[in-house]
Amino acid sequence: MTNRLSAISPIPIVLTIAGSDSGGAAGIQADIKAISATGSYACSAITAITSQNTLGVTAILPIAIEHIASQLDAIFSDFTVAAVKIGMLADSQIIHIVAEKLRHYQPKIIVLDPVMVATSGDALLADQAVNDLKQQLLPLATVITPNLPEAAVLTGCTIPKHDQQLDEIIAALQTLPSQAVLLKGGHFTASANSHDWLICGSRVTCFSGRRIHTSNTHGTGCTLSAALASYLAQGLSLEQAVTRAKHYISQAILHADQLHVGKGHGPVHHFYALHSKNGIDNKKLEPVTETGSN
């Protein structure tokens, strides 16, 4: 007789490589929460330590290259990593060591969130580091998840304000060396809904959901990409994983105002489902819809 427990698949392991957010809303902390909430096991390699809260970032300390390398060696030498999520990489040296280790260990799934532009619009990576990111990491990525300002930096296009500019930036993203691109459209305020576009070669699929009006959106990009990596690690197709991840982040935003964390732009509610099951809340949101186009 087969032992029932031995027949259960082990929990998929997702490695997040990113910076630490002392406020707990973004970066490594958001990734670990999102990966855990969506049913995978989170481990991490920290690339930088930030001093930040809901009001802003006051200091950034990059981690020594040798220690980033040792963190990655420690994880890959012991754990079977099903997927990797990459977030903040502070400079060219960090980009190079992460790329070197990924080429060595060859994880099957890599979700790259190209953190390059602050909410204020300020650049977070120097031009050379952006070039290194494009040359070293994009060819390794299963999918990259830029928002519109980040996509503009990657392609040299204008941040789109209308449909023609949106078509232009999608066409430019199709020339990048990653396998796929999930373009996050939260900044595209020309639409009443919140759209994201999955770009796989010549195929573009739009994922649409209701735009939620709240100031508590700190960490949305980190959370979406981490959830996407988690669902891909569980064996979902890219389209299925995007649908699930977009639903998850939409619910986390919808419930964000319950948290009352900080005096500024607060975090999304990563564990809304747990609180809902405990009777705290049971808000509903219409499902994400998909439309395909070429």
Short mmCIF file of C-alpha atoms in Angstrom, two decimals:
data_model
loop_
_atom_site.label_atom_id
_atom_site.label_comp_id
_atom_site.label_asym_id
_atom_site.label_seq_id
_atom_site.Cartn_x
_atom_site.Cartn_y
_atom_site.Cartn_z
CA MET A 1 0.00 0.00 0.00
CA THR A 2 1.36 3.43 -0.98
CA ASN A 3 1.95 5.84 1.85
CA ARG A 4 -0.47 8.71 1.21
CA LEU A 5 2.01 11.35 2.36
CA SER A 6 4.75 10.09 0.04
CA ALA A 7 2.40 10.49 -2.92
CA ILE A 8 1.93 14.20 -2.25
CA SER A 9 4.18 16.42 -4.35
CA PRO A 10 6.63 18.47 -2.27
CA ILE A 11 5.92 22.17 -2.02
CA PRO A 12 7.64 24.01 -4.89
CA ILE A 13 10.57 26.19 -3.83
CA VAL A 14 10.83 29.75 -5.17
CA LEU A 15 13.99 31.80 -4.72
CA THR A 16 13.66 35.56 -4.61
CA ILE A 17 16.74 37.65 -5.37
CA ALA A 18 16.02 41.24 -4.37
CA GLY A 19 16.54 44.07 -1.91
CA SER A 20 15.19 44.18 1.64
CA ASP A 21 12.45 46.67 2.54
CA SER A 22 12.54 47.51 6.24
CA GLY A 23 8.90 48.61 6.00
CA GLY A 24 7.84 45.15 4.86
CA ALA A 25 5.77 46.34 1.89
CA ALA A 26 8.04 45.65 -1.08
CA GLY A 27 11.22 43.79 -2.04
CA ILE A 28 12.22 40.57 -0.29
CA GLN A 29 9.53 40.94 2.36
CA ALA A 30 6.71 41.35 -0.17
CA ASP A 31 8.09 38.48 -2.24
CA ILE A 32 8.21 36.07 0.71
CA LYS A 33 4.66 37.00 1.72
CA ALA A 34 3.30 36.60 -1.83
CA ILE A 35 5.11 33.32 -2.49
CA SER A 36 3.89 31.91 0.82
CA ALA A 37 0.31 33.15 0.36
CA THR A 38 0.10 31.57 -3.10
CA GLY A 39 1.21 28.14 -1.93
CA SER A 40 4.95 27.86 -2.50
CA TYR A 41 8.03 27.85 -0.23
CA ALA A 42 10.09 31.05 -0.28
CA CYS A 43 13.84 31.36 0.15
CA SER A 44 15.91 34.45 -0.55
CA ALA A 45 19.18 36.09 -1.52
CA ILE A 46 19.35 39.74 -0.45
CA THR A 47 21.11 42.15 -2.82
CA ALA A 48 20.69 45.38 -0.85
CA ILE A 49 19.37 46.66 2.47
CA THR A 50 17.09 49.66 2.30
CA SER A 51 15.92 51.94 5.08
CA GLN A 52 12.36 52.73 4.09
CA ASN A 53 8.77 52.98 5.24
CA THR A 54 5.47 54.06 3.72
CA LEU A 55 6.80 57.62 3.39
CA GLY A 56 9.89 56.85 1.32
CA VAL A 57 13.44 55.48 1.11
CA THR A 58 16.14 57.13 3.22
CA ALA A 59 19.14 54.85 2.61
CA ILE A 60 20.32 51.96 0.41
CA LEU A 61 23.25 49.69 1.27
CA PRO A 62 24.26 47.21 -1.47
CA ILE A 63 25.36 43.81 -0.17
CA ALA A 64 28.96 42.75 -0.86
CA ILE A 65 29.30 40.77 -4.08
CA GLU A 66 30.98 37.88 -2.28
CA HIS A 67 28.06 37.54 0.10
CA ILE A 68 25.47 37.65 -2.69
CA ALA A 69 27.39 34.83 -4.37
CA SER A 70 27.56 32.83 -1.13
CA GLN A 71 23.82 33.22 -0.56
CA LEU A 72 23.07 31.87 -4.03
CA ASP A 73 25.52 28.98 -3.61
CA ALA A 74 23.96 28.12 -0.24
CA ILE A 75 20.46 27.96 -1.73
CA PHE A 76 21.22 26.09 -4.95
CA SER A 77 23.55 23.58 -3.26
CA ASP A 78 20.78 22.42 -0.91
CA PHE A 79 17.35 23.26 -2.35
CA THR A 80 15.69 22.16 -5.57
CA VAL A 81 14.62 25.56 -6.83
CA ALA A 82 11.57 25.39 -9.09
CA ALA A 83 11.56 29.09 -9.99
CA VAL A 84 13.56 32.26 -9.41
CA LYS A 85 12.14 35.75 -9.04
CA ILE A 86 14.58 38.65 -9.51
CA GLY A 87 13.84 42.13 -8.22
CA MET A 88 16.15 44.99 -7.20
CA LEU A 89 19.73 44.68 -8.44
CA ALA A 90 21.51 47.83 -7.37
CA ASP A 91 24.42 47.99 -9.83
CA SER A 92 26.33 46.30 -12.67
CA GLN A 93 28.48 44.16 -10.38
CA ILE A 94 25.42 42.63 -8.75
CA ILE A 95 23.81 42.04 -12.14
CA HIS A 96 26.91 40.22 -13.36
CA ILE A 97 27.24 37.93 -10.32
CA VAL A 98 23.53 37.03 -10.38
CA ALA A 99 23.71 36.25 -14.10
CA GLU A 100 26.86 34.18 -13.58
CA LYS A 101 25.23 32.07 -10.86
CA LEU A 102 22.03 31.58 -12.83
CA ARG A 103 23.98 30.41 -15.88
CA HIS A 104 25.84 27.98 -13.60
CA TYR A 105 22.83 26.53 -11.78
CA GLN A 106 20.36 26.84 -14.70
CA PRO A 107 16.96 27.10 -12.96
CA LYS A 108 14.13 26.29 -15.36
CA ILE A 109 11.97 29.32 -14.60
CA ILE A 110 13.20 32.90 -14.12
CA VAL A 111 10.81 35.81 -13.58
CA LEU A 112 12.66 39.12 -13.88
CA ASP A 113 11.05 42.26 -12.49
CA PRO A 114 13.33 45.00 -13.88
CA VAL A 115 13.29 47.47 -10.99
CA MET A 116 14.78 50.53 -12.68
CA VAL A 117 12.50 53.50 -12.01
CA ALA A 118 11.25 54.81 -8.66
CA THR A 119 7.63 55.83 -8.15
CA SER A 120 8.87 59.43 -8.20
CA GLY A 121 10.23 58.85 -11.71
CA ASP A 122 13.87 58.88 -10.61
CA ALA A 123 16.22 56.33 -12.19
CA LEU A 124 17.34 53.53 -9.86
CA LEU A 125 19.94 52.07 -12.24
CA ALA A 126 22.72 53.84 -14.13
CA ASP A 127 22.68 53.57 -17.93
CA GLN A 128 25.49 51.00 -17.95
CA ALA A 129 23.64 48.84 -15.43
CA VAL A 130 20.52 48.97 -17.60
CA ASN A 131 22.58 47.79 -20.57
CA ASP A 132 24.09 45.01 -18.45
CA LEU A 133 20.63 43.95 -17.31
CA LYS A 134 19.48 43.73 -20.94
CA GLN A 135 22.55 41.81 -22.09
CA GLN A 136 23.14 39.54 -19.09
CA LEU A 137 19.73 38.73 -17.63
CA LEU A 138 17.04 39.25 -20.28
CA PRO A 139 18.26 36.29 -22.38
CA LEU A 140 17.95 34.06 -19.28
CA ALA A 141 14.42 35.18 -18.38
CA THR A 142 11.31 33.09 -18.86
CA VAL A 143 9.30 36.29 -18.52
CA ILE A 144 10.07 39.88 -17.60
CA THR A 145 7.48 42.06 -15.83
CA PRO A 146 8.16 45.76 -16.51
CA ASN A 147 5.68 48.50 -15.76
CA LEU A 148 5.26 51.21 -18.39
CA PRO A 149 8.11 53.50 -17.17
CA GLU A 150 10.47 50.48 -16.97
CA ALA A 151 9.39 49.31 -20.42
CA ALA A 152 10.17 52.79 -21.74
CA VAL A 153 13.71 52.58 -20.30
CA LEU A 154 14.22 49.09 -21.80
CA THR A 155 13.03 50.10 -25.26
CA GLY A 156 13.83 53.80 -25.54
CA CYS A 157 10.15 54.51 -26.23
CA THR A 158 7.97 57.19 -24.70
CA ILE A 159 5.81 56.18 -21.75
CA PRO A 160 2.50 55.59 -23.55
CA LYS A 161 -0.39 57.94 -22.95
CA HIS A 162 -2.65 56.69 -25.76
CA ASP A 163 -3.26 53.52 -27.80
CA GLN A 164 -0.84 54.30 -30.66
CA GLN A 165 2.07 54.79 -28.24
CA LEU A 166 1.03 51.61 -26.44
CA ASP A 167 1.21 49.67 -29.74
CA GLU A 168 4.67 51.11 -30.37
CA ILE A 169 6.06 50.05 -27.01
CA ILE A 170 4.56 46.55 -27.33
CA ALA A 171 6.21 46.19 -30.74
CA ALA A 172 9.54 47.28 -29.25
CA LEU A 173 9.19 44.83 -26.34
CA GLN A 174 8.69 42.01 -28.86
CA THR A 175 12.29 42.51 -30.00
CA LEU A 176 13.80 41.91 -26.55
CA PRO A 177 15.64 38.59 -25.97
CA SER A 178 13.45 37.29 -23.09
CA GLN A 179 11.02 34.47 -23.85
CA ALA A 180 8.00 36.56 -22.85
CA VAL A 181 7.05 39.96 -21.43
CA LEU A 182 4.22 40.78 -19.03
CA LEU A 183 3.72 44.52 -19.47
CA LYS A 184 2.03 45.93 -16.37
CA GLY A 185 -0.40 48.66 -17.32
CA GLY A 186 -1.26 50.25 -14.00
CA HIS A 187 0.20 53.55 -15.23
CA PHE A 188 -1.99 53.53 -18.39
CA THR A 189 -4.69 55.80 -17.03
CA ALA A 190 -6.31 56.23 -20.47
CA SER A 191 -8.25 53.06 -19.62
CA ALA A 192 -10.93 52.82 -16.93
CA ASN A 193 -9.82 49.23 -16.25
CA SER A 194 -6.43 47.91 -15.22
CA HIS A 195 -4.84 46.07 -18.15
CA ASP A 196 -1.71 43.92 -18.34
CA TRP A 197 -0.40 42.56 -21.64
CA LEU A 198 1.34 39.20 -22.02
CA ILE A 199 3.64 39.35 -25.04
CA CYS A 200 4.83 36.01 -26.41
CA GLY A 201 6.41 36.52 -29.82
CA SER A 202 3.74 37.91 -32.13
CA ARG A 203 0.90 36.98 -29.77
CA VAL A 204 -0.35 39.61 -27.34
CA THR A 205 -2.96 38.71 -24.71
CA CYS A 206 -4.63 41.42 -22.65
CA PHE A 207 -5.60 40.61 -19.06
CA SER A 208 -8.19 43.07 -17.80
CA GLY A 209 -9.48 43.73 -14.30
CA ARG A 210 -11.27 46.52 -12.49
CA ARG A 211 -9.06 49.45 -11.49
CA ILE A 212 -9.08 49.80 -7.70
CA HIS A 213 -8.76 53.27 -6.22
CA THR A 214 -6.57 53.25 -3.11
CA SER A 215 -3.36 54.91 -1.97
CA ASN A 216 -2.14 51.64 -0.43
CA THR A 217 -0.30 50.14 -3.40
CA HIS A 218 3.28 49.96 -2.16
CA GLY A 219 4.87 46.73 -3.40
CA THR A 220 2.35 45.85 -6.10
CA GLY A 221 5.00 45.14 -8.75
CA CYS A 222 7.08 42.95 -6.45
CA THR A 223 3.99 41.09 -5.29
CA LEU A 224 2.66 40.40 -8.79
CA SER A 225 5.97 39.07 -10.10
CA ALA A 226 6.53 36.93 -7.00
CA ALA A 227 3.04 35.45 -7.30
CA LEU A 228 3.68 34.77 -10.98
CA ALA A 229 6.91 32.91 -10.13
CA SER A 230 5.05 30.94 -7.47
CA TYR A 231 2.30 29.80 -9.82
CA LEU A 232 4.81 28.93 -12.57
CA ALA A 233 6.74 26.86 -10.01
CA GLN A 234 3.52 24.93 -9.36
CA GLY A 235 3.35 23.85 -12.99
CA LEU A 236 0.78 26.28 -14.40
CA SER A 237 1.16 27.51 -17.96
CA LEU A 238 2.29 31.10 -18.42
CA GLU A 239 -1.24 32.25 -19.31
CA GLN A 240 -2.75 30.41 -16.34
CA ALA A 241 -0.09 31.77 -13.99
CA VAL A 242 -0.67 35.35 -15.18
CA THR A 243 -4.43 34.98 -14.66
CA ARG A 244 -3.95 33.64 -11.13
CA ALA A 245 -1.27 36.22 -10.25
CA LYS A 246 -3.37 39.13 -11.51
CA HIS A 247 -6.37 37.91 -9.52
CA TYR A 248 -4.17 37.59 -6.42
CA ILE A 249 -2.71 41.09 -6.67
CA SER A 250 -6.15 42.56 -7.42
CA GLN A 251 -7.54 41.01 -4.25
CA ALA A 252 -4.49 42.10 -2.24
CA ILE A 253 -5.03 45.70 -3.44
CA LEU A 254 -8.79 45.50 -2.84
CA HIS A 255 -8.21 44.54 0.80
CA ALA A 256 -5.23 46.87 1.36
CA ASP A 257 -7.18 49.57 3.20
CA GLN A 258 -7.90 47.12 6.02
CA LEU A 259 -4.29 47.10 7.18
CA HIS A 260 -3.83 50.72 8.41
CA VAL A 261 -0.04 50.41 8.19
CA GLY A 262 2.10 53.57 8.21
CA LYS A 263 1.34 57.22 7.46
CA GLY A 264 2.01 57.18 3.70
CA HIS A 265 1.43 54.76 0.83
CA GLY A 266 0.75 51.53 2.66
CA PRO A 267 1.26 47.91 1.58
CA VAL A 268 -1.15 45.61 -0.17
CA HIS A 269 -2.78 42.89 1.94
CA HIS A 270 -0.80 39.75 1.04
CA PHE A 271 -2.74 37.49 3.42
CA TYR A 272 -6.25 38.76 2.68
CA ALA A 273 -7.48 35.19 2.08
CA LEU A 274 -6.42 34.04 5.54
CA HIS A 275 -8.16 36.98 7.17
CA SER A 276 -11.29 36.46 5.06
CA LYS A 277 -11.49 32.81 6.15
CA ASN A 278 -11.25 33.99 9.75
CA GLY A 279 -14.31 36.14 9.21
CA ILE A 280 -12.58 39.52 9.01
CA ASP A 281 -13.72 40.27 5.48
CA ASN A 282 -15.03 38.65 2.35
CA LYS A 283 -14.86 41.27 -0.40
CA LYS A 284 -15.54 40.16 -3.95
CA LEU A 285 -13.96 41.27 -7.19
CA GLU A 286 -15.01 40.29 -10.68
CA PRO A 287 -12.65 37.77 -12.32
CA VAL A 288 -9.80 38.74 -14.60
CA THR A 289 -10.75 38.54 -18.26
CA GLU A 290 -8.49 37.74 -21.18
CA THR A 291 -8.58 38.92 -24.79
CA GLY A 292 -6.10 37.63 -27.35
CA SER A 293 -4.78 39.55 -30.34
CA ASN A 294 -1.90 39.32 -32.80
#
